[in-house]
PDB file of C-alpha atoms in Angstrom:
ATOM      1  CA  UNK A   1       0.000   0.000   0.000  1.00 59.00           C
ATOM      2  CA  UNK A   2       1.275   3.446  -0.960  1.00 70.00           C
ATOM      3  CA  UNK A   3       0.562   5.441   2.198  1.00 76.00           C
ATOM      4  CA  UNK A   4       1.300   8.692   0.409  1.00 79.00           C
ATOM      5  CA  UNK A   5      -1.542   8.089  -2.064  1.00 82.00           C
ATOM      6  CA  UNK A   6      -3.899   7.167   0.767  1.00 80.00           C
ATOM      7  CA  UNK A   7      -3.116  10.393   2.604  1.00 83.00           C
ATOM      8  CA  UNK A   8      -3.607  12.420  -0.565  1.00 85.00           C
ATOM      9  CA  UNK A   9      -6.996  10.799  -1.174  1.00 83.00           C
ATOM     10  CA  UNK A  10      -8.038  11.575   2.409  1.00 84.00           C
ATOM     11  CA  UNK A  11      -7.081  15.228   1.966  1.00 83.00           C
ATOM     12  CA  UNK A  12      -9.087  15.458  -1.279  1.00 83.00           C
ATOM     13  CA  UNK A  13     -12.174  14.214   0.583  1.00 82.00           C
ATOM     14  CA  UNK A  14     -11.610  16.541   3.536  1.00 78.00           C
ATOM     15  CA  UNK A  15     -10.870  19.637   1.401  1.00 80.00           C
ATOM     16  CA  UNK A  16     -13.570  18.858  -1.164  1.00 79.00           C
ATOM     17  CA  UNK A  17     -11.317  19.430  -4.168  1.00 83.00           C
ATOM     18  CA  UNK A  18      -7.989  18.571  -5.779  1.00 85.00           C
ATOM     19  CA  UNK A  19      -6.989  22.231  -5.546  1.00 83.00           C
ATOM     20  CA  UNK A  20      -7.678  22.441  -1.818  1.00 80.00           C
ATOM     21  CA  UNK A  21      -5.797  19.209  -1.138  1.00 82.00           C
ATOM     22  CA  UNK A  22      -2.809  20.406  -3.194  1.00 84.00           C
ATOM     23  CA  UNK A  23      -2.666  23.629  -1.181  1.00 83.00           C
ATOM     24  CA  UNK A  24      -2.688  21.804   2.177  1.00 77.00           C
ATOM     25  CA  UNK A  25      -0.112  19.257   1.034  1.00 79.00           C
ATOM     26  CA  UNK A  26       2.166  21.789  -0.613  1.00 80.00           C
ATOM     27  CA  UNK A  27       2.088  20.118  -4.014  1.00 83.00           C
ATOM     28  CA  UNK A  28       0.380  20.627  -7.401  1.00 87.00           C
ATOM     29  CA  UNK A  29      -3.197  19.895  -8.417  1.00 85.00           C
ATOM     30  CA  UNK A  30      -1.895  17.669 -11.213  1.00 88.00           C
ATOM     31  CA  UNK A  31       0.087  15.544  -8.738  1.00 87.00           C
ATOM     32  CA  UNK A  32      -2.933  15.136  -6.469  1.00 84.00           C
ATOM     33  CA  UNK A  33      -5.176  14.130  -9.386  1.00 85.00           C
ATOM     34  CA  UNK A  34      -2.586  11.647 -10.674  1.00 89.00           C
ATOM     35  CA  UNK A  35      -2.100   9.996  -7.284  1.00 86.00           C
ATOM     36  CA  UNK A  36      -5.833   9.507  -6.774  1.00 85.00           C
ATOM     37  CA  UNK A  37      -6.160   8.082 -10.288  1.00 88.00           C
ATOM     38  CA  UNK A  38      -3.326   5.633  -9.563  1.00 87.00           C
ATOM     39  CA  UNK A  39      -5.061   4.561  -6.341  1.00 82.00           C
ATOM     40  CA  UNK A  40      -8.292   3.876  -8.248  1.00 86.00           C
ATOM     41  CA  UNK A  41      -6.449   2.037 -11.022  1.00 88.00           C
ATOM     42  CA  UNK A  42      -4.573  -0.235  -8.608  1.00 85.00           C
ATOM     43  CA  UNK A  43      -7.698  -1.034  -6.578  1.00 84.00           C
ATOM     44  CA  UNK A  44      -9.896  -1.414  -9.627  1.00 87.00           C
ATOM     45  CA  UNK A  45     -12.602   0.667  -7.940  1.00 85.00           C
ATOM     46  CA  UNK A  46     -13.875   4.193  -8.673  1.00 88.00           C
ATOM     47  CA  UNK A  47     -13.617   6.252  -5.490  1.00 84.00           C
ATOM     48  CA  UNK A  48     -14.809   9.668  -6.699  1.00 86.00           C
ATOM     49  CA  UNK A  49     -17.392  11.084  -9.107  1.00 84.00           C
ATOM     50  CA  UNK A  50     -15.763  14.011 -10.861  1.00 80.00           C
ATOM     51  CA  UNK A  51     -17.795  16.881 -12.289  1.00 73.00           C
ATOM     52  CA  UNK A  52     -16.748  20.344 -13.426  1.00 68.00           C
ATOM     53  CA  UNK A  53     -18.226  21.857 -10.292  1.00 69.00           C
ATOM     54  CA  UNK A  54     -17.592  19.344  -7.475  1.00 71.00           C
ATOM     55  CA  UNK A  55     -16.267  15.982  -6.317  1.00 79.00           C
ATOM     56  CA  UNK A  56     -18.482  13.356  -4.754  1.00 82.00           C
ATOM     57  CA  UNK A  57     -17.590  10.067  -3.102  1.00 84.00           C
ATOM     58  CA  UNK A  58     -18.858   6.830  -4.612  1.00 86.00           C
ATOM     59  CA  UNK A  59     -20.262   4.264  -2.206  1.00 86.00           C
ATOM     60  CA  UNK A  60     -16.969   2.343  -2.377  1.00 87.00           C
ATOM     61  CA  UNK A  61     -15.066   5.609  -1.896  1.00 81.00           C
ATOM     62  CA  UNK A  62     -17.106   6.491   1.164  1.00 83.00           C
ATOM     63  CA  UNK A  63     -16.489   3.083   2.765  1.00 84.00           C
ATOM     64  CA  UNK A  64     -12.808   3.293   1.929  1.00 82.00           C
ATOM     65  CA  UNK A  65     -12.458   6.763   3.421  1.00 81.00           C
ATOM     66  CA  UNK A  66     -14.185   5.711   6.675  1.00 82.00           C
ATOM     67  CA  UNK A  67     -11.770   2.799   7.010  1.00 82.00           C
ATOM     68  CA  UNK A  68      -8.581   4.713   6.240  1.00 82.00           C
ATOM     69  CA  UNK A  69      -9.595   7.671   8.383  1.00 76.00           C
ATOM     70  CA  UNK A  70      -9.262   5.563  11.529  1.00 76.00           C
ATOM     71  CA  UNK A  71      -5.914   4.177  10.354  1.00 79.00           C
ATOM     72  CA  UNK A  72      -4.553   7.644   9.596  1.00 74.00           C
ATOM     73  CA  UNK A  73      -5.812   8.898  12.953  1.00 72.00           C
ATOM     74  CA  UNK A  74      -4.022   6.045  14.737  1.00 70.00           C
ATOM     75  CA  UNK A  75      -0.816   6.831  12.819  1.00 73.00           C
ATOM     76  CA  UNK A  76      -1.017  10.469  13.815  1.00 70.00           C
ATOM     77  CA  UNK A  77      -1.566   9.497  17.445  1.00 64.00           C
ATOM     78  CA  UNK A  78       1.441   7.165  17.308  1.00 65.00           C
ATOM     79  CA  UNK A  79       3.596   9.995  15.928  1.00 63.00           C
ATOM     80  CA  UNK A  80       2.505  12.293  18.747  1.00 58.00           C
ATOM     81  CA  UNK A  81       3.301   9.631  21.353  1.00 60.00           C
ATOM     82  CA  UNK A  82       6.707   9.034  19.778  1.00 57.00           C
ATOM     83  CA  UNK A  83       7.447  12.736  19.824  1.00 54.00           C
ATOM     84  CA  UNK A  84       6.467  12.944  23.473  1.00 50.00           C
ATOM     85  CA  UNK A  85       8.692   9.994  24.399  1.00 53.00           C
ATOM     86  CA  UNK A  86      11.596  11.643  22.621  1.00 51.00           C
ATOM     87  CA  UNK A  87      11.167  14.748  24.747  1.00 54.00           C
ATOM     88  CA  UNK A  88      11.229  12.767  27.997  1.00 66.00           C
ATOM     89  CA  UNK A  89      14.255  10.475  27.880  1.00 84.00           C
ATOM     90  CA  UNK A  90      13.862   7.668  30.362  1.00 88.00           C
ATOM     91  CA  UNK A  91      14.810   4.048  30.923  1.00 91.00           C
ATOM     92  CA  UNK A  92      17.494   1.838  32.454  1.00 94.00           C
ATOM     93  CA  UNK A  93      21.009   1.263  31.127  1.00 95.00           C
ATOM     94  CA  UNK A  94      22.844  -1.954  31.985  1.00 96.00           C
ATOM     95  CA  UNK A  95      26.543  -1.154  31.689  1.00 96.00           C
ATOM     96  CA  UNK A  96      29.509  -3.466  32.253  1.00 95.00           C
ATOM     97  CA  UNK A  97      33.056  -2.147  32.566  1.00 92.00           C
ATOM     98  CA  UNK A  98      36.493  -3.195  33.833  1.00 89.00           C
ATOM     99  CA  UNK A  99      36.845  -2.715  37.575  1.00 87.00           C
ATOM    100  CA  UNK A 100      39.611  -0.107  37.507  1.00 85.00           C
ATOM    101  CA  UNK A 101      38.104   1.909  34.643  1.00 87.00           C
ATOM    102  CA  UNK A 102      34.824   2.087  36.534  1.00 89.00           C
ATOM    103  CA  UNK A 103      36.481   3.097  39.805  1.00 86.00           C
ATOM    104  CA  UNK A 104      38.864   5.724  38.443  1.00 83.00           C
ATOM    105  CA  UNK A 105      36.950   7.257  35.543  1.00 86.00           C
ATOM    106  CA  UNK A 106      33.405   6.098  34.873  1.00 92.00           C
ATOM    107  CA  UNK A 107      32.017   6.492  38.387  1.00 92.00           C
ATOM    108  CA  UNK A 108      32.126  10.273  38.154  1.00 92.00           C
ATOM    109  CA  UNK A 109      30.707  10.258  34.620  1.00 94.00           C
ATOM    110  CA  UNK A 110      27.776   8.083  35.735  1.00 95.00           C
ATOM    111  CA  UNK A 111      26.999  10.438  38.631  1.00 95.00           C
ATOM    112  CA  UNK A 112      27.221  13.591  36.492  1.00 95.00           C
ATOM    113  CA  UNK A 113      25.129  12.034  33.712  1.00 95.00           C
ATOM    114  CA  UNK A 114      22.339  10.894  36.041  1.00 95.00           C
ATOM    115  CA  UNK A 115      22.021  14.383  37.502  1.00 94.00           C
ATOM    116  CA  UNK A 116      21.402  15.749  33.989  1.00 93.00           C
ATOM    117  CA  UNK A 117      18.972  12.913  33.085  1.00 93.00           C
ATOM    118  CA  UNK A 118      17.014  12.109  36.272  1.00 93.00           C
ATOM    119  CA  UNK A 119      14.580   9.775  34.450  1.00 93.00           C
ATOM    120  CA  UNK A 120      17.406   7.417  33.408  1.00 95.00           C
ATOM    121  CA  UNK A 121      18.868   4.837  35.778  1.00 96.00           C
ATOM    122  CA  UNK A 122      22.151   2.917  35.428  1.00 96.00           C
ATOM    123  CA  UNK A 123      22.831  -0.614  36.595  1.00 96.00           C
ATOM    124  CA  UNK A 124      26.632  -0.920  36.481  1.00 95.00           C
ATOM    125  CA  UNK A 125      28.665  -4.088  36.919  1.00 95.00           C
ATOM    126  CA  UNK A 126      32.407  -3.731  37.437  1.00 92.00           C
ATOM    127  CA  UNK A 127      34.120  -6.934  36.383  1.00 88.00           C
ATOM    128  CA  UNK A 128      37.017  -8.279  34.351  1.00 81.00           C
ATOM    129  CA  UNK A 129      35.150 -11.426  33.286  1.00 83.00           C
ATOM    130  CA  UNK A 130      34.260 -12.265  29.695  1.00 83.00           C
ATOM    131  CA  UNK A 131      30.830 -10.828  28.870  1.00 86.00           C
ATOM    132  CA  UNK A 132      28.291 -11.831  26.198  1.00 87.00           C
ATOM    133  CA  UNK A 133      26.431  -8.575  25.585  1.00 89.00           C
ATOM    134  CA  UNK A 134      23.574 -10.114  23.585  1.00 87.00           C
ATOM    135  CA  UNK A 135      22.943 -13.192  25.725  1.00 87.00           C
ATOM    136  CA  UNK A 136      23.079 -11.223  28.984  1.00 91.00           C
ATOM    137  CA  UNK A 137      20.944  -8.297  27.782  1.00 90.00           C
ATOM    138  CA  UNK A 138      23.712  -5.739  28.337  1.00 92.00           C
ATOM    139  CA  UNK A 139      23.191  -2.260  26.879  1.00 94.00           C
ATOM    140  CA  UNK A 140      26.827  -1.154  26.854  1.00 94.00           C
ATOM    141  CA  UNK A 141      30.181  -2.799  27.489  1.00 94.00           C
ATOM    142  CA  UNK A 142      33.481  -1.040  28.106  1.00 93.00           C
ATOM    143  CA  UNK A 143      36.442  -3.291  27.426  1.00 89.00           C
ATOM    144  CA  UNK A 144      40.210  -3.204  26.941  1.00 82.00           C
ATOM    145  CA  UNK A 145      40.436  -5.848  24.232  1.00 71.00           C
ATOM    146  CA  UNK A 146      39.669  -5.849  20.525  1.00 65.00           C
ATOM    147  CA  UNK A 147      36.087  -6.875  19.853  1.00 63.00           C
ATOM    148  CA  UNK A 148      35.501  -9.345  17.024  1.00 69.00           C
ATOM    149  CA  UNK A 149      31.768  -9.860  17.620  1.00 75.00           C
ATOM    150  CA  UNK A 150      29.853  -8.848  14.463  1.00 76.00           C
ATOM    151  CA  UNK A 151      26.666  -8.511  16.553  1.00 83.00           C
ATOM    152  CA  UNK A 152      28.101  -5.440  18.259  1.00 85.00           C
ATOM    153  CA  UNK A 153      28.816  -1.851  17.278  1.00 87.00           C
ATOM    154  CA  UNK A 154      32.189  -0.867  18.730  1.00 89.00           C
ATOM    155  CA  UNK A 155      33.985   2.451  19.148  1.00 91.00           C
ATOM    156  CA  UNK A 156      37.664   2.655  20.109  1.00 90.00           C
ATOM    157  CA  UNK A 157      37.735   5.455  22.684  1.00 92.00           C
ATOM    158  CA  UNK A 158      41.368   6.001  23.715  1.00 89.00           C
ATOM    159  CA  UNK A 159      44.641   4.080  23.761  1.00 88.00           C
ATOM    160  CA  UNK A 160      45.312   2.144  26.950  1.00 84.00           C
ATOM    161  CA  UNK A 161      49.000   3.035  27.317  1.00 87.00           C
ATOM    162  CA  UNK A 162      50.876   0.459  29.379  1.00 88.00           C
ATOM    163  CA  UNK A 163      54.444   0.702  30.631  1.00 92.00           C
ATOM    164  CA  UNK A 164      56.817  -1.075  32.982  1.00 95.00           C
ATOM    165  CA  UNK A 165      57.394   0.541  36.374  1.00 96.00           C
ATOM    166  CA  UNK A 166      58.893  -0.100  39.784  1.00 97.00           C
ATOM    167  CA  UNK A 167      59.493   1.743  43.059  1.00 97.00           C
ATOM    168  CA  UNK A 168      62.718   3.703  43.716  1.00 97.00           C
ATOM    169  CA  UNK A 169      63.377   1.348  46.653  1.00 96.00           C
ATOM    170  CA  UNK A 170      63.200  -1.763  44.457  1.00 97.00           C
ATOM    171  CA  UNK A 171      65.483  -0.195  41.847  1.00 96.00           C
ATOM    172  CA  UNK A 172      67.982   0.825  44.536  1.00 96.00           C
ATOM    173  CA  UNK A 173      68.176  -2.801  45.690  1.00 95.00           C
ATOM    174  CA  UNK A 174      68.101  -4.569  42.313  1.00 95.00           C
ATOM    175  CA  UNK A 175      69.331  -2.026  39.794  1.00 95.00           C
ATOM    176  CA  UNK A 176      67.535  -0.326  36.897  1.00 96.00           C
ATOM    177  CA  UNK A 177      67.102  -2.316  33.664  1.00 95.00           C
ATOM    178  CA  UNK A 178      68.580  -0.537  30.649  1.00 94.00           C
ATOM    179  CA  UNK A 179      67.466  -2.885  27.846  1.00 93.00           C
ATOM    180  CA  UNK A 180      64.637  -5.444  27.682  1.00 93.00           C
ATOM    181  CA  UNK A 181      67.047  -8.353  28.139  1.00 91.00           C
ATOM    182  CA  UNK A 182      67.921  -7.035  31.630  1.00 93.00           C
ATOM    183  CA  UNK A 183      64.401  -7.911  32.780  1.00 92.00           C
ATOM    184  CA  UNK A 184      65.338 -11.599  32.949  1.00 90.00           C
ATOM    185  CA  UNK A 185      67.185 -10.976  36.226  1.00 90.00           C
ATOM    186  CA  UNK A 186      64.366  -9.012  37.864  1.00 93.00           C
ATOM    187  CA  UNK A 187      61.282  -9.949  39.844  1.00 92.00           C
ATOM    188  CA  UNK A 188      57.877  -9.387  38.261  1.00 94.00           C
ATOM    189  CA  UNK A 189      54.452  -8.712  39.675  1.00 94.00           C
ATOM    190  CA  UNK A 190      52.457 -10.680  37.142  1.00 92.00           C
ATOM    191  CA  UNK A 191      49.004  -9.771  35.854  1.00 87.00           C
ATOM    192  CA  UNK A 192      46.983 -12.785  34.769  1.00 82.00           C
ATOM    193  CA  UNK A 193      43.294 -12.814  33.814  1.00 74.00           C
ATOM    194  CA  UNK A 194      40.884 -13.942  31.104  1.00 64.00           C
ATOM    195  CA  UNK A 195      42.241 -11.166  28.857  1.00 68.00           C
ATOM    196  CA  UNK A 196      45.882 -10.913  30.064  1.00 74.00           C
ATOM    197  CA  UNK A 197      48.314 -13.789  29.600  1.00 76.00           C
ATOM    198  CA  UNK A 198      50.912 -12.611  32.137  1.00 79.00           C
ATOM    199  CA  UNK A 199      53.736 -11.958  29.662  1.00 87.00           C
ATOM    200  CA  UNK A 200      55.459  -8.691  28.714  1.00 90.00           C
ATOM    201  CA  UNK A 201      55.566  -7.984  24.980  1.00 91.00           C
ATOM    202  CA  UNK A 202      58.287  -5.431  24.253  1.00 93.00           C
ATOM    203  CA  UNK A 203      59.763  -4.091  21.012  1.00 91.00           C
ATOM    204  CA  UNK A 204      63.577  -3.934  21.174  1.00 86.00           C
ATOM    205  CA  UNK A 205      63.956  -1.918  17.980  1.00 86.00           C
ATOM    206  CA  UNK A 206      64.104  -4.959  15.715  1.00 87.00           C
ATOM    207  CA  UNK A 207      61.528  -7.442  16.926  1.00 90.00           C
ATOM    208  CA  UNK A 208      58.848  -8.068  19.510  1.00 92.00           C
ATOM    209  CA  UNK A 209      60.138  -9.925  22.561  1.00 90.00           C
ATOM    210  CA  UNK A 210      57.835 -12.002  24.734  1.00 90.00           C
ATOM    211  CA  UNK A 211      59.208 -12.046  28.267  1.00 87.00           C
ATOM    212  CA  UNK A 212      58.040 -13.710  31.464  1.00 84.00           C
ATOM    213  CA  UNK A 213      60.388 -12.880  34.359  1.00 81.00           C
ATOM    214  CA  UNK A 214      60.241 -14.717  37.671  1.00 85.00           C
ATOM    215  CA  UNK A 215      57.159 -13.759  39.687  1.00 89.00           C
ATOM    216  CA  UNK A 216      56.528 -14.101  43.408  1.00 90.00           C
ATOM    217  CA  UNK A 217      53.074 -12.494  43.162  1.00 94.00           C
ATOM    218  CA  UNK A 218      50.436 -13.142  40.477  1.00 92.00           C
ATOM    219  CA  UNK A 219      47.244 -11.058  40.526  1.00 91.00           C
ATOM    220  CA  UNK A 220      44.225 -10.394  38.297  1.00 87.00           C
ATOM    221  CA  UNK A 221      43.810  -6.751  39.315  1.00 86.00           C
ATOM    222  CA  UNK A 222      45.970  -3.852  38.109  1.00 88.00           C
ATOM    223  CA  UNK A 223      45.332  -1.741  41.213  1.00 90.00           C
ATOM    224  CA  UNK A 224      46.679  -4.540  43.411  1.00 93.00           C
ATOM    225  CA  UNK A 225      49.716  -4.871  41.114  1.00 93.00           C
ATOM    226  CA  UNK A 226      50.329  -1.132  41.368  1.00 94.00           C
ATOM    227  CA  UNK A 227      50.170  -1.178  45.178  1.00 95.00           C
ATOM    228  CA  UNK A 228      52.549  -4.155  45.405  1.00 96.00           C
ATOM    229  CA  UNK A 229      54.997  -2.348  43.104  1.00 96.00           C
ATOM    230  CA  UNK A 230      54.839   0.787  45.281  1.00 97.00           C
ATOM    231  CA  UNK A 231      55.832  -1.424  48.247  1.00 96.00           C
ATOM    232  CA  UNK A 232      58.961  -2.507  46.349  1.00 96.00           C
ATOM    233  CA  UNK A 233      58.058  -6.119  45.547  1.00 96.00           C
ATOM    234  CA  UNK A 234      59.071  -5.970  41.890  1.00 95.00           C
ATOM    235  CA  UNK A 235      58.453  -4.608  38.392  1.00 96.00           C
ATOM    236  CA  UNK A 236      54.952  -4.529  36.967  1.00 95.00           C
ATOM    237  CA  UNK A 237      53.268  -3.365  33.750  1.00 92.00           C
ATOM    238  CA  UNK A 238      50.022  -1.461  34.252  1.00 89.00           C
ATOM    239  CA  UNK A 239      48.142   1.244  32.312  1.00 88.00           C
ATOM    240  CA  UNK A 240      49.603   4.678  33.001  1.00 87.00           C
ATOM    241  CA  UNK A 241      46.184   6.123  33.914  1.00 83.00           C
ATOM    242  CA  UNK A 242      46.025   3.567  36.755  1.00 86.00           C
ATOM    243  CA  UNK A 243      49.453   4.589  38.080  1.00 91.00           C
ATOM    244  CA  UNK A 244      49.600   8.277  37.059  1.00 89.00           C
ATOM    245  CA  UNK A 245      49.251   9.627  40.591  1.00 91.00           C
ATOM    246  CA  UNK A 246      51.993   7.311  41.894  1.00 94.00           C
ATOM    247  CA  UNK A 247      54.246   8.254  38.972  1.00 95.00           C
ATOM    248  CA  UNK A 248      53.662  11.972  39.551  1.00 94.00           C
ATOM    249  CA  UNK A 249      54.544  11.587  43.250  1.00 96.00           C
ATOM    250  CA  UNK A 250      57.673   9.556  42.534  1.00 96.00           C
ATOM    251  CA  UNK A 251      56.321   6.442  44.241  1.00 97.00           C
ATOM    252  CA  UNK A 252      56.855   4.578  40.961  1.00 97.00           C
ATOM    253  CA  UNK A 253      59.407   5.120  38.193  1.00 96.00           C
ATOM    254  CA  UNK A 254      58.704   4.321  34.516  1.00 96.00           C
ATOM    255  CA  UNK A 255      61.186   1.904  32.956  1.00 96.00           C
ATOM    256  CA  UNK A 256      62.486   1.216  29.433  1.00 94.00           C
ATOM    257  CA  UNK A 257      60.508   4.111  27.940  1.00 92.00           C
ATOM    258  CA  UNK A 258      62.445   3.823  24.670  1.00 92.00           C
ATOM    259  CA  UNK A 259      61.135   0.268  24.223  1.00 92.00           C
ATOM    260  CA  UNK A 260      57.351   0.311  23.620  1.00 91.00           C
ATOM    261  CA  UNK A 261      55.063  -2.412  24.859  1.00 90.00           C
ATOM    262  CA  UNK A 262      52.097  -3.849  22.945  1.00 84.00           C
ATOM    263  CA  UNK A 263      49.257  -1.421  23.503  1.00 82.00           C
ATOM    264  CA  UNK A 264      45.521  -1.988  23.763  1.00 84.00           C
ATOM    265  CA  UNK A 265      42.513   0.306  23.416  1.00 88.00           C
ATOM    266  CA  UNK A 266      39.579   1.153  25.645  1.00 90.00           C
ATOM    267  CA  UNK A 267      36.465   0.420  23.576  1.00 92.00           C
ATOM    268  CA  UNK A 268      32.735   0.912  23.986  1.00 94.00           C
ATOM    269  CA  UNK A 269      30.432  -1.774  22.553  1.00 92.00           C
ATOM    270  CA  UNK A 270      26.659  -1.976  22.247  1.00 90.00           C
ATOM    271  CA  UNK A 271      24.261  -4.198  20.249  1.00 88.00           C
ATOM    272  CA  UNK A 272      24.001  -3.437  16.523  1.00 83.00           C
ATOM    273  CA  UNK A 273      20.752  -1.553  15.922  1.00 76.00           C
ATOM    274  CA  UNK A 274      19.163   0.141  12.921  1.00 66.00           C
ATOM    275  CA  UNK A 275      18.110   3.018  15.188  1.00 73.00           C
ATOM    276  CA  UNK A 276      20.031   3.994  18.304  1.00 80.00           C
ATOM    277  CA  UNK A 277      17.717   4.334  21.352  1.00 85.00           C
ATOM    278  CA  UNK A 278      17.640   7.855  22.734  1.00 88.00           C
ATOM    279  CA  UNK A 279      18.926   6.724  26.136  1.00 91.00           C
ATOM    280  CA  UNK A 280      21.974   5.216  24.375  1.00 92.00           C
ATOM    281  CA  UNK A 281      22.554   8.329  22.299  1.00 91.00           C
ATOM    282  CA  UNK A 282      22.453  10.839  25.153  1.00 93.00           C
ATOM    283  CA  UNK A 283      24.781   8.696  27.279  1.00 95.00           C
ATOM    284  CA  UNK A 284      27.299   8.299  24.452  1.00 94.00           C
ATOM    285  CA  UNK A 285      27.159  12.047  23.758  1.00 93.00           C
ATOM    286  CA  UNK A 286      27.793  12.768  27.437  1.00 94.00           C
ATOM    287  CA  UNK A 287      30.646  10.239  27.551  1.00 94.00           C
ATOM    288  CA  UNK A 288      32.396  11.752  24.543  1.00 93.00           C
ATOM    289  CA  UNK A 289      32.093  15.235  25.999  1.00 92.00           C
ATOM    290  CA  UNK A 290      34.019  13.960  29.035  1.00 91.00           C
ATOM    291  CA  UNK A 291      36.561  12.183  26.812  1.00 91.00           C
ATOM    292  CA  UNK A 292      37.238  15.344  24.787  1.00 91.00           C
ATOM    293  CA  UNK A 293      37.747  17.359  27.983  1.00 88.00           C
ATOM    294  CA  UNK A 294      40.256  14.845  29.364  1.00 85.00           C
ATOM    295  CA  UNK A 295      42.025  13.447  26.297  1.00 84.00           C
ATOM    296  CA  UNK A 296      41.222  15.922  23.500  1.00 85.00           C
ATOM    297  CA  UNK A 297      42.737  14.858  20.179  1.00 85.00           C
ATOM    298  CA  UNK A 298      43.790  11.516  21.667  1.00 87.00           C
ATOM    299  CA  UNK A 299      40.188  10.307  21.335  1.00 90.00           C
ATOM    300  CA  UNK A 300      40.248   7.679  18.589  1.00 90.00           C
ATOM    301  CA  UNK A 301      36.871   6.889  16.968  1.00 90.00           C
ATOM    302  CA  UNK A 302      33.930   9.296  17.104  1.00 89.00           C
ATOM    303  CA  UNK A 303      30.339   8.272  16.123  1.00 88.00           C
ATOM    304  CA  UNK A 304      28.758  10.206  13.269  1.00 84.00           C
ATOM    305  CA  UNK A 305      26.200  11.855  15.546  1.00 83.00           C
ATOM    306  CA  UNK A 306      28.873  13.325  17.853  1.00 83.00           C
ATOM    307  CA  UNK A 307      30.258  16.808  17.220  1.00 74.00           C
ATOM    308  CA  UNK A 308      33.544  17.879  18.794  1.00 66.00           C
TER     309      UNK A 308
END
C-alpha cells in the first residue's frame, strides 16, 4: 500500500477538491489528481465522481475513506506519542566495565550524567570477566580488548598506554634495567586474567620480545599490582592512567621508555541496531564530551552523531 496516495486521497475528501488538497499538502493539483487516479487504477474501484463543479464520493469511496480515516488517525496518534517519548528520555542502562576503569573514571561520569537525566537509571557491573552482551541483555560494554563480535557496534575510545614501572626502593636494591634483556634478572608482579596472559611484549627496535620474568606475586587486578609495586616487591606493567598519581609523586618510576610495549585500546560496545535508542545516544554524547575534555585529540573513533 502506498501510504502517500492514501493520505492524498483523504485530503481530497476533507478539502472537497484537488486544488484544496494540493494547497494543504504543498504540491500541485496535477500531482494530487494523478495519485488519486493511480489509487483507483490499482484497486480497480472508482472512489470519486468528478464533475466540473464538485467531487463526490462513490459508495466504495465512502467506505474506503471511513476505514482509512481511523488508520490515519491512529498513525497520527502514534507519531505524537513518539514525539512525546523523545522529549522525555527515560529508561534503564545496563553497563559493564572493567573494575579499575569504573572506579577511576566512569564512576564520576555516571553520577554527572544521572544528575542531567534524572529519568534514566544505570545498573553498572564492574568486572574483568568475559561478557556476552547479547545473551546477557547488556546495553553497553566497556572493554580493553579488541572486539571481534559482528553482533556489536564498537567504538575505540582512547589508547590504553601500558608501561613497565617499579618503586625507587626496588630499583635501589636490584638495579635499573637498561634494555629489555635485563628484565630476565628481575622480579615481576604478574598480571593474569581472562584477557591478560601474564607476559610482557616489548619491542627492542628490531623485533617483539615475549618475556616472562620470575614472579613471586600473580594477581588479576591492576590496582593490586600497582600497590605491590609501590611497596617494592618488583616490576609490573600497568596502564599509566592507573598509576599516574603514583608516577607523579615519585612512588613509581617508569622503565624502558624507549622500548614500547604492545598497547591496547579502551572500547565501547553496544548491540548493533538500525536506530540507536535515545537513552543510548544521550549517554554516548555525554561520555564523549568527558573524553574530549580529558584526552582531546587523543580520542580515537567518534560516532557520526557526535560533534567535537
